[in-house]
Short mmCIF file of C-alpha atoms in Angstrom, two decimals:
data_model
loop_
_atom_site.label_atom_id
_atom_site.label_comp_id
_atom_site.label_asym_id
_atom_site.label_seq_id
_atom_site.Cartn_x
_atom_site.Cartn_y
_atom_site.Cartn_z
CA MET A 21 0.00 0.00 0.00
CA LYS A 22 2.89 2.32 0.81
CA ARG A 23 4.50 1.68 -2.60
CA LEU A 24 1.19 2.34 -4.36
CA PHE A 25 0.81 5.62 -2.49
CA LEU A 26 4.38 6.67 -3.40
CA TYR A 27 3.87 5.89 -7.08
CA LEU A 28 0.58 7.79 -7.06
CA LEU A 29 2.28 10.78 -5.44
CA ALA A 30 5.13 10.59 -7.95
CA LEU A 31 2.86 10.49 -11.01
CA LEU A 32 -0.15 12.49 -9.82
CA PRO A 33 0.69 15.76 -11.65
CA VAL A 34 1.43 14.00 -14.95
CA ILE A 35 -1.54 11.66 -15.00
CA SER A 36 -3.83 14.49 -13.86
CA VAL A 37 -2.73 16.71 -16.74
CA VAL A 38 -3.03 13.86 -19.27
CA SER A 39 -6.48 13.02 -17.89
CA LEU A 40 -7.69 16.60 -18.28
CA LEU A 41 -6.27 16.77 -21.80
CA LEU A 42 -8.19 13.64 -22.79
CA LEU A 43 -11.39 15.12 -21.39
CA ALA A 44 -10.76 18.39 -23.20
CA ILE A 45 -10.28 16.53 -26.50
CA LEU A 46 -13.61 14.74 -26.01
CA LEU A 47 -15.50 17.79 -24.77
CA PHE A 48 -14.29 20.41 -27.24
CA PRO A 49 -16.08 19.11 -30.41
CA ILE A 50 -19.33 18.76 -28.46
CA THR A 51 -19.20 22.34 -27.18
CA LEU A 52 -19.14 23.55 -30.79
CA LEU A 53 -22.65 22.20 -31.31
CA PRO A 54 -25.65 24.35 -30.27
CA ASN A 55 -27.38 23.20 -27.09
CA SER A 56 -30.74 23.13 -28.88
CA ILE A 57 -29.81 20.01 -30.87
CA LEU A 58 -28.24 18.16 -27.95
CA PRO A 59 -30.57 15.69 -26.21
CA VAL A 60 -28.71 15.98 -22.89
CA ALA A 61 -26.01 18.15 -21.33
CA PRO A 62 -22.57 17.91 -23.01
CA ILE A 63 -21.00 16.36 -19.91
CA TYR A 64 -23.30 13.33 -20.13
CA ILE A 65 -22.44 12.86 -23.80
CA VAL A 66 -18.78 12.92 -22.84
CA GLU A 67 -19.51 10.39 -20.08
CA ILE A 68 -21.16 8.03 -22.59
CA ILE A 69 -18.22 8.30 -25.00
CA LEU A 70 -15.72 7.97 -22.18
CA GLY A 71 -17.59 4.99 -20.74
CA ILE A 72 -17.49 3.21 -24.10
CA LEU A 73 -13.75 3.87 -24.47
CA LEU A 74 -12.98 2.75 -20.92
CA GLY A 75 -15.10 -0.35 -21.42
CA LEU A 76 -13.23 -1.24 -24.60
CA TYR A 77 -9.95 -0.82 -22.76
CA GLY A 78 -11.28 -3.10 -20.02
CA PHE A 79 -11.76 -5.84 -22.64
CA ARG A 80 -8.22 -5.19 -23.84
CA LEU A 81 -6.99 -5.81 -20.30
CA ARG A 82 -8.69 -9.21 -20.40
CA ARG A 83 -6.85 -10.09 -23.63
CA MET A 84 -3.57 -9.02 -22.02
CA GLN A 85 -4.15 -11.77 -19.43
CA ILE A 86 -3.35 -9.71 -16.37
CA ASP A 87 -4.38 -10.70 -12.85
CA ASN A 88 -8.15 -11.24 -12.53
CA LYS A 89 -8.24 -9.24 -9.28
CA LEU A 90 -6.83 -6.21 -11.07
CA GLN A 91 -9.43 -6.60 -13.83
CA ILE A 92 -12.22 -6.79 -11.26
CA ILE A 93 -10.89 -3.67 -9.51
CA TYR A 94 -10.86 -1.87 -12.88
CA TRP A 95 -14.51 -2.69 -13.61
CA ILE A 96 -15.64 -1.89 -10.05
CA ILE A 97 -14.00 1.55 -10.10
CA LEU A 98 -15.37 2.24 -13.58
CA GLY A 99 -18.91 1.25 -12.60
CA ALA A 100 -18.79 3.14 -9.30
CA SER A 101 -17.56 6.36 -10.92
CA ALA A 102 -20.21 6.16 -13.65
CA GLY A 103 -22.90 5.57 -11.02
CA VAL A 104 -21.76 8.53 -8.94
CA LEU A 105 -21.98 10.77 -12.01
CA LEU A 106 -25.28 9.53 -13.43
CA LEU A 107 -27.20 8.82 -10.22
CA LEU A 108 -25.77 11.28 -7.69
CA LYS A 109 -25.14 14.01 -10.30
CA TYR A 110 -21.63 14.56 -8.92
CA ARG A 111 -20.06 15.84 -12.13
CA LEU A 112 -16.52 16.38 -10.86
CA ILE A 113 -16.05 12.60 -10.74
CA ILE A 114 -15.59 12.66 -14.51
CA LEU A 115 -12.24 14.37 -13.97
CA LEU A 116 -10.94 11.25 -12.22
CA GLN A 117 -12.22 8.62 -14.65
CA PRO A 118 -9.41 8.89 -17.26
CA LEU A 119 -6.87 8.34 -14.46
CA LEU A 120 -7.87 4.67 -14.32
CA PRO A 121 -6.83 3.59 -17.86
CA ILE A 122 -3.76 5.84 -17.72
CA ILE A 123 -2.47 4.06 -14.60
CA TYR A 124 -3.22 0.62 -16.04
CA ALA A 125 -1.57 1.55 -19.34
CA ILE A 126 1.62 2.71 -17.63
CA VAL A 127 1.79 -0.50 -15.60
CA PHE A 128 0.84 -3.11 -18.20
CA GLU A 129 1.33 -1.74 -21.74
CA HIS A 130 4.63 -2.79 -23.35
CA ILE A 131 4.96 0.54 -25.13
CA PHE A 132 5.50 2.23 -21.75
CA ILE A 133 8.17 -0.19 -20.47
CA SER A 134 10.98 2.39 -20.75
CA PHE A 135 8.88 5.04 -19.05
CA LYS A 136 7.89 2.56 -16.35
CA LYS A 137 11.55 1.75 -15.61
CA TYR A 138 12.34 5.45 -15.54
CA VAL A 139 9.56 6.08 -13.03
CA GLN A 140 10.53 3.07 -10.91
CA LYS A 141 14.13 4.24 -10.58
CA SER A 142 13.13 7.88 -10.00
CA ARG A 143 10.10 7.28 -7.79
CA ASP A 144 11.55 8.77 -4.60
CA ALA A 145 13.00 11.74 -6.50
CA PHE A 146 9.60 12.52 -8.03
CA VAL A 147 7.91 12.16 -4.64
CA VAL A 148 10.38 14.63 -3.15
CA LEU A 149 10.03 17.09 -6.03
CA ASN A 150 6.22 16.99 -6.08
CA SER A 151 5.95 17.15 -2.29
CA PHE A 152 8.43 20.01 -2.12
CA ASP A 153 6.56 21.94 -4.83
CA ALA A 154 3.19 21.36 -3.16
CA PHE A 155 4.61 22.52 0.19
CA PHE A 156 6.25 25.53 -1.49
CA ILE A 157 3.00 26.57 -3.19
CA GLY A 158 0.95 26.02 -0.05
CA PHE A 159 3.46 27.93 2.08
CA TYR A 160 3.28 30.88 -0.32
CA PHE A 161 -0.51 31.18 -0.04
CA LEU A 162 -0.32 30.66 3.73
CA LEU A 163 2.31 33.38 4.03
CA LYS A 164 0.23 35.66 1.82
CA PHE A 165 -2.82 35.05 4.02
CA ILE A 166 -0.83 35.78 7.20
CA ILE A 167 0.59 39.00 5.75
CA LYS A 168 -2.90 40.08 4.69
CA CYS A 169 -4.38 39.39 8.13
CA LYS A 170 -1.46 40.73 10.17
CA THR A 171 -0.53 43.76 8.07
CA ASP A 172 -0.80 46.17 11.00
CA VAL A 173 1.36 43.98 13.26
CA ILE A 174 4.03 43.58 10.59
CA ASN A 175 4.10 47.30 9.81
CA SER A 176 4.35 48.10 13.52
CA PHE A 177 7.28 45.72 13.90
CA LEU A 178 9.09 47.16 10.87
CA ASN A 179 8.56 50.72 12.08
CA LYS A 180 10.28 49.86 15.35
CA LEU A 181 13.45 48.93 13.47
CA SER A 182 15.91 51.78 13.22
CA ILE A 183 16.38 51.26 9.48
CA PRO A 184 15.36 53.75 6.77
CA GLN A 185 12.39 52.66 4.68
CA ASP A 186 14.33 52.55 1.39
CA ASP A 187 17.15 50.50 2.93
CA LEU A 188 14.66 48.14 4.55
CA GLU A 189 12.87 47.52 1.25
CA LEU A 190 16.21 46.87 -0.47
CA ILE A 191 17.25 44.40 2.24
CA ILE A 192 13.94 42.54 2.01
CA ILE A 193 14.17 42.35 -1.79
CA ILE A 194 17.76 41.06 -1.72
CA LEU A 195 17.00 38.46 0.97
CA THR A 196 13.88 37.33 -0.89
CA LEU A 197 15.79 36.90 -4.15
CA ILE A 198 18.58 34.97 -2.42
CA VAL A 199 16.16 32.64 -0.66
CA LEU A 200 13.84 32.23 -3.64
CA PHE A 201 16.36 31.76 -6.45
CA VAL A 202 19.50 30.48 -4.71
CA LEU A 203 18.80 28.65 -1.46
CA ILE A 204 15.46 27.01 -2.34
CA PRO A 205 16.53 25.68 -5.80
CA ALA A 206 19.85 24.45 -4.35
CA PHE A 207 18.13 22.64 -1.48
CA ARG A 208 15.44 21.21 -3.77
CA GLY A 209 17.98 19.95 -6.31
CA CYS A 210 20.34 18.41 -3.73
CA LEU A 211 17.43 16.74 -1.96
CA SER A 212 16.16 15.07 -5.15
CA VAL A 213 19.65 13.80 -6.08
CA TRP A 214 20.22 12.47 -2.55
CA PHE A 215 16.92 10.54 -2.50
CA TYR A 216 17.59 9.10 -5.97
CA LYS A 217 21.04 7.88 -4.91
CA LYS A 218 19.61 6.42 -1.71
CA GLN A 219 16.79 4.56 -3.50
CA ASN A 220 19.12 3.02 -6.11
CA GLY A 221 22.10 2.43 -3.81
CA ILE A 222 24.45 4.59 -5.89
CA ARG A 223 27.81 5.53 -4.44
CA LYS A 224 30.41 7.92 -5.76
CA GLN A 225 33.16 6.07 -7.58
CA PHE A 226 36.83 6.80 -7.04
CA GLY A 227 38.01 9.80 -9.06
CA LYS A 228 34.47 10.86 -9.97
CA VAL A 229 32.27 13.69 -8.70
CA PHE A 230 28.61 14.73 -8.90
CA TRP A 231 29.32 18.46 -9.24
CA ASN A 232 27.80 18.84 -12.71
CA LEU A 233 24.77 16.78 -11.70
CA TYR A 234 24.12 18.96 -8.67
CA LEU A 235 24.50 21.99 -10.93
CA LYS A 236 22.00 20.54 -13.44
CA SER A 237 19.54 19.75 -10.66
CA TYR A 238 19.95 23.30 -9.35
CA PHE A 239 19.17 24.82 -12.76
CA ALA A 240 16.18 22.49 -13.19
CA SER A 241 14.88 23.57 -9.78
CA PHE A 242 15.65 27.20 -10.61
CA ILE A 243 13.47 26.99 -13.73
CA SER A 244 10.63 25.39 -11.76
CA ILE A 245 10.80 28.02 -9.02
CA CYS A 246 10.80 30.77 -11.67
CA LEU A 247 7.67 29.28 -13.25
CA TYR A 248 5.90 29.19 -9.90
CA ALA A 249 7.08 32.70 -8.99
CA THR A 250 5.79 34.21 -12.25
CA LEU A 251 2.39 32.70 -11.47
CA PHE A 252 2.43 33.93 -7.86
CA PHE A 253 2.61 37.56 -8.95
CA GLN A 254 -0.49 37.14 -11.13
CA LEU A 255 -2.74 35.42 -8.58
CA ASP A 256 -4.85 36.59 -5.69
CA THR A 257 -6.81 33.43 -4.91
CA LEU A 258 -6.39 29.71 -5.48
CA GLN A 259 -8.90 28.57 -8.13
CA PHE A 260 -9.35 25.42 -10.22
CA SER A 261 -7.62 26.96 -13.25
CA THR A 262 -4.74 27.97 -10.98
CA ILE A 263 -4.40 24.43 -9.64
CA LEU A 264 -4.39 23.12 -13.22
CA VAL A 265 -1.53 25.43 -14.17
CA PHE A 266 0.40 24.37 -11.08
CA LEU A 267 -0.13 20.72 -12.00
CA ILE A 268 1.20 21.41 -15.50
CA TYR A 269 4.30 23.04 -14.03
CA MET A 270 4.76 20.18 -11.57
CA SER A 271 4.46 17.62 -14.36
CA LEU A 272 7.54 19.18 -15.98
CA ASN A 273 9.61 17.60 -13.20
CA ILE A 274 9.59 14.34 -15.15
CA TYR A 275 11.09 16.12 -18.17
CA PHE A 276 13.70 18.14 -16.26
CA TRP A 277 14.84 15.12 -14.25
CA MET A 278 15.87 13.25 -17.43
CA TYR A 279 18.92 15.50 -17.74
CA VAL A 280 20.08 14.57 -14.24
CA TYR A 281 19.42 10.90 -13.53
CA GLU A 282 21.48 9.40 -16.38
CA GLY A 283 24.64 11.01 -15.04
CA ILE A 284 23.92 9.70 -11.54
CA ASP A 285 23.66 6.14 -12.86
CA ARG A 286 27.16 6.48 -14.32
CA GLY A 287 28.51 7.10 -10.83
CA GLY A 288 29.41 10.71 -11.55
CA ASP A 289 31.81 12.40 -13.96
CA ASP A 290 35.58 12.26 -14.05
CA LYS A 291 36.90 14.84 -11.59
CA LYS A 292 39.77 16.07 -13.78
CA GLU A 293 37.49 16.40 -16.81
CA VAL A 294 34.93 18.36 -14.80
CA ILE A 295 37.58 20.76 -13.49
CA LEU A 296 38.98 21.17 -17.02
CA ASN A 297 35.52 21.97 -18.40
CA TRP A 298 34.87 24.51 -15.65
CA VAL A 299 38.23 26.18 -16.30
CA LEU A 300 37.44 26.27 -20.03
CA ILE A 301 34.04 27.84 -19.35
CA GLY A 302 35.71 30.40 -17.11
CA LEU A 303 38.27 31.30 -19.77
CA VAL A 304 35.57 31.63 -22.42
CA SER A 305 33.54 33.85 -20.07
CA ILE A 306 36.56 36.07 -19.41
CA PHE A 307 37.21 36.27 -23.15
CA LEU A 308 33.60 37.34 -23.83
CA VAL A 309 33.77 40.01 -21.13
CA LEU A 310 37.03 41.37 -22.57
CA LEU A 311 35.55 41.18 -26.05
CA ASP A 312 32.63 43.31 -24.90
CA GLN A 313 34.75 45.85 -23.03
CA ILE A 314 37.90 46.23 -25.21
CA GLU A 315 36.64 44.83 -28.47
CA SER A 316 38.89 46.54 -31.02
CA ASP A 317 42.13 46.18 -29.05
CA LEU A 318 41.54 42.52 -28.21
CA ILE A 319 40.60 41.57 -31.77
CA GLY A 320 43.57 43.47 -33.16
CA ILE A 321 45.97 41.60 -30.87
CA LEU A 322 44.46 38.18 -31.47
CA THR A 323 44.22 38.62 -35.25
CA TRP A 324 47.98 38.91 -35.53
CA PHE A 325 49.25 36.67 -32.73
CA LEU A 326 46.76 33.82 -32.35
CA PRO A 327 47.41 32.15 -35.75
CA ILE A 328 51.14 32.41 -35.05
CA LEU A 329 51.02 31.12 -31.46
CA LEU A 330 48.64 28.19 -32.10
CA PRO A 331 51.33 26.02 -33.78
CA ILE A 332 53.55 26.63 -30.75
CA PHE A 333 50.97 26.18 -27.99
CA ILE A 334 49.30 23.11 -29.50
CA GLY A 335 51.64 21.82 -32.21
CA GLU A 336 54.68 21.59 -29.92
CA VAL A 337 52.97 20.32 -26.77
CA ASN A 338 54.90 17.08 -27.27
CA SER A 339 58.08 18.90 -26.22
CA ILE A 340 56.97 19.12 -22.56
CA ILE A 341 56.16 15.45 -21.99
CA PRO A 342 58.58 13.41 -19.81
CA ARG A 343 61.64 11.84 -21.37
CA GLY A 344 61.16 8.36 -22.73
CA TYR A 345 57.69 9.23 -24.05
CA LEU A 346 58.73 11.36 -27.01
CA LYS A 347 56.04 11.66 -29.67
CA THR A 348 56.05 13.27 -33.08
CA PRO A 349 53.09 15.03 -34.74
CA THR A 350 50.95 12.85 -36.99
CA PRO A 351 49.41 13.99 -40.32
CA VAL A 352 46.11 14.36 -38.46
CA MET A 353 47.75 16.77 -36.00
CA LYS A 354 49.29 18.81 -38.81
CA LYS A 355 45.92 19.02 -40.55
CA HIS A 356 44.29 20.02 -37.24
CA ILE A 357 46.81 22.83 -36.65
CA TYR A 358 46.39 24.10 -40.20
CA TRP A 359 42.60 24.19 -39.82
CA LEU A 360 42.82 25.96 -36.44
CA GLN A 361 45.10 28.62 -37.90
CA MET A 362 42.79 29.17 -40.85
CA MET A 363 39.63 29.30 -38.72
CA SER A 364 41.07 31.55 -36.01
CA PHE A 365 42.47 34.04 -38.49
CA ASN A 366 39.30 34.19 -40.60
CA THR A 367 37.01 34.40 -37.54
CA LEU A 368 38.92 37.31 -36.07
CA LEU A 369 39.24 38.93 -39.49
CA VAL A 370 35.49 38.77 -40.17
CA PHE A 371 34.68 39.99 -36.65
CA ASN A 372 37.13 42.88 -37.02
CA ILE A 373 35.74 43.88 -40.42
CA VAL A 374 32.14 43.84 -39.15
CA SER A 375 33.09 45.84 -36.07
CA SER A 376 35.05 48.38 -38.11
CA ILE A 377 32.18 48.92 -40.55
CA PHE A 378 29.66 49.69 -37.80
CA THR A 379 31.98 51.52 -35.39
CA LYS A 380 31.60 55.29 -35.23
CA GLN A 381 33.43 57.92 -33.24
CA ILE A 382 31.32 60.43 -31.33
CA LEU A 383 32.16 63.30 -29.02
CA LYS A 384 30.85 62.67 -25.51
CA LYS A 385 31.78 64.84 -22.51
CA ASN A 386 34.68 66.39 -24.42
CA GLN A 387 36.07 62.93 -25.19
CA MET A 388 36.03 60.85 -28.35
CA GLU A 389 34.30 57.50 -27.84
CA GLN A 390 33.90 54.59 -30.25
CA ILE A 391 30.32 53.33 -30.58
CA ASN A 392 29.39 50.09 -32.37
CA SER A 393 26.03 50.90 -33.96
CA LEU A 394 25.30 47.26 -34.84
CA LYS A 395 25.89 46.17 -31.27
CA LEU A 396 23.70 48.95 -29.89
CA PHE A 397 20.95 48.03 -32.34
CA LEU A 398 21.01 44.36 -31.31
CA ILE A 399 20.99 45.34 -27.63
CA SER A 400 17.95 47.58 -28.20
CA VAL A 401 16.15 44.73 -29.99
CA LEU A 402 16.86 42.22 -27.21
CA ASP A 403 16.31 44.64 -24.33
CA ARG A 404 13.04 43.94 -22.52
CA GLY A 405 13.95 45.73 -19.31
CA THR A 406 14.78 42.47 -17.48
CA SER A 407 18.55 42.36 -18.07
CA SER A 408 21.38 44.82 -17.59
CA ASN A 409 23.17 46.38 -20.54
CA PHE A 410 26.37 44.66 -19.38
CA THR A 411 24.79 41.20 -19.68
CA LEU A 412 23.14 42.04 -22.99
CA GLY A 413 26.45 43.42 -24.30
CA ILE A 414 28.22 40.14 -23.53
CA PHE A 415 25.37 38.15 -25.09
CA VAL A 416 25.40 40.29 -28.25
CA SER A 417 29.20 39.94 -28.51
CA PHE A 418 28.73 36.17 -28.26
CA ILE A 419 26.13 36.24 -31.06
CA MET A 420 28.42 38.33 -33.27
CA LEU A 421 31.30 35.93 -32.57
CA LEU A 422 29.16 32.92 -33.53
CA CYS A 423 28.08 34.62 -36.77
CA SER A 424 31.72 35.45 -37.52
CA MET A 425 32.68 31.82 -36.92
CA ALA A 426 29.96 30.64 -39.30
CA ILE A 427 31.14 33.02 -42.03
CA ALA A 428 34.77 32.10 -41.30
CA TYR A 429 33.94 28.40 -41.64
CA VAL A 430 32.54 28.89 -45.15
CA LEU A 431 35.41 31.24 -46.05
CA SER A 432 38.01 28.74 -44.78
CA LYS A 433 36.46 25.92 -46.81
CA VAL A 434 36.56 28.08 -49.96
CA MET A 435 40.14 29.22 -49.31
CA ILE A 436 41.36 25.67 -48.66
CA TYR A 437 39.68 24.47 -51.86
CA LEU A 438 41.26 27.24 -53.93
CA ILE A 439 44.69 26.82 -52.35
CA ARG A 440 44.62 23.05 -52.78
CA ARG A 441 43.47 23.35 -56.37
CA THR A 442 46.15 25.95 -57.21
CA TYR A 443 49.16 24.43 -55.44
CA ILE A 444 48.43 20.69 -55.42
CA GLU A 445 45.87 19.47 -57.94
CA THR A 446 46.79 21.50 -61.03
CA SER A 447 50.58 21.41 -60.70
CA ASN A 448 53.42 19.35 -59.23
CA ARG A 449 55.82 22.26 -59.10
CA TYR A 450 55.16 23.07 -55.44
CA PHE A 451 54.67 19.64 -53.80
CA ASN A 452 56.10 16.26 -54.77
#
């Protein structure tokens, strides 16, 4: 019974949303018809259609040769729900009827075997995520109710604090943002990973870490909290439509968790590789910041020195390995270095040309400043008032760099083709 309750808690948001979607599909065509030609209310027509479909699926369960007790339970629940609707006129029961075949399909249909295994392994994680989200949503409305009822007491307490009003509001905003978007997602993500590891008996292997997995779980939780928070600011009361939206958001936990659980099953990622990737991300981030702040100077330096230094930094890395392990570059390495030189030079060249075309000098506060009109235009297009100009500037520089790399890739292919055709394919004077 405990396992059944846990599985129900783990899948409740998903099967509820799927159930409501099935009802909506059945109900929508009927609502298009005028009521004057309908013999009964649309909900009873839907109940008849739904009853026929559920009955047909009940016969399918018999052909699947599952346990007779489970078949009897299916028919009893189906008959009882139909009786409650038709005899007692309790219409909300129709919302629960599609849950029955959905649960049976997940358990017994072969097409859902992979999903069933996924749910079985992640059951405790889903229970934690759904329970945490339900508690989080309920706590928000409880806190909102308390603030509404105790407004005078709260204002009196805040007035007693010897803190200016503006500073107090700033402190509350900062603390709220830290708790809402840092502490809560981090705790939620770590909790789900810990319960998954505990359920499946997973231990960290030697030389491996779960850092990236905790980071992924944090970002997944961060997205979920952001979805809930955006809905909080638009709601005053908890209604059925609101609960439906919350269920849809909670059902996304199954999708977000896919990006986390596979890495946990591997026992983590190699520690050295993770550190190397983080260092690489840090270097790329620093490069993008410098590209945004000192664009022309940085591009000018790299355009001349990067193609020259690449053969030394990468092509001669074999010179620093210990003695006795001397290696010589292979043809693949030589081709790789040649391609890196070509791509780096053309990328920086294209970026520099584009920047130079759209860069203008203006007089501002008795000083000449260089303004990139293309960059300012892209920032104005992307600006929605939710991000700082510094962040948008880095993002726009990244977009311009990607576009330059795409153009440089095509240009490099054309140049290599022309050079090869001129110096190799049409003549033997240059290479034997």
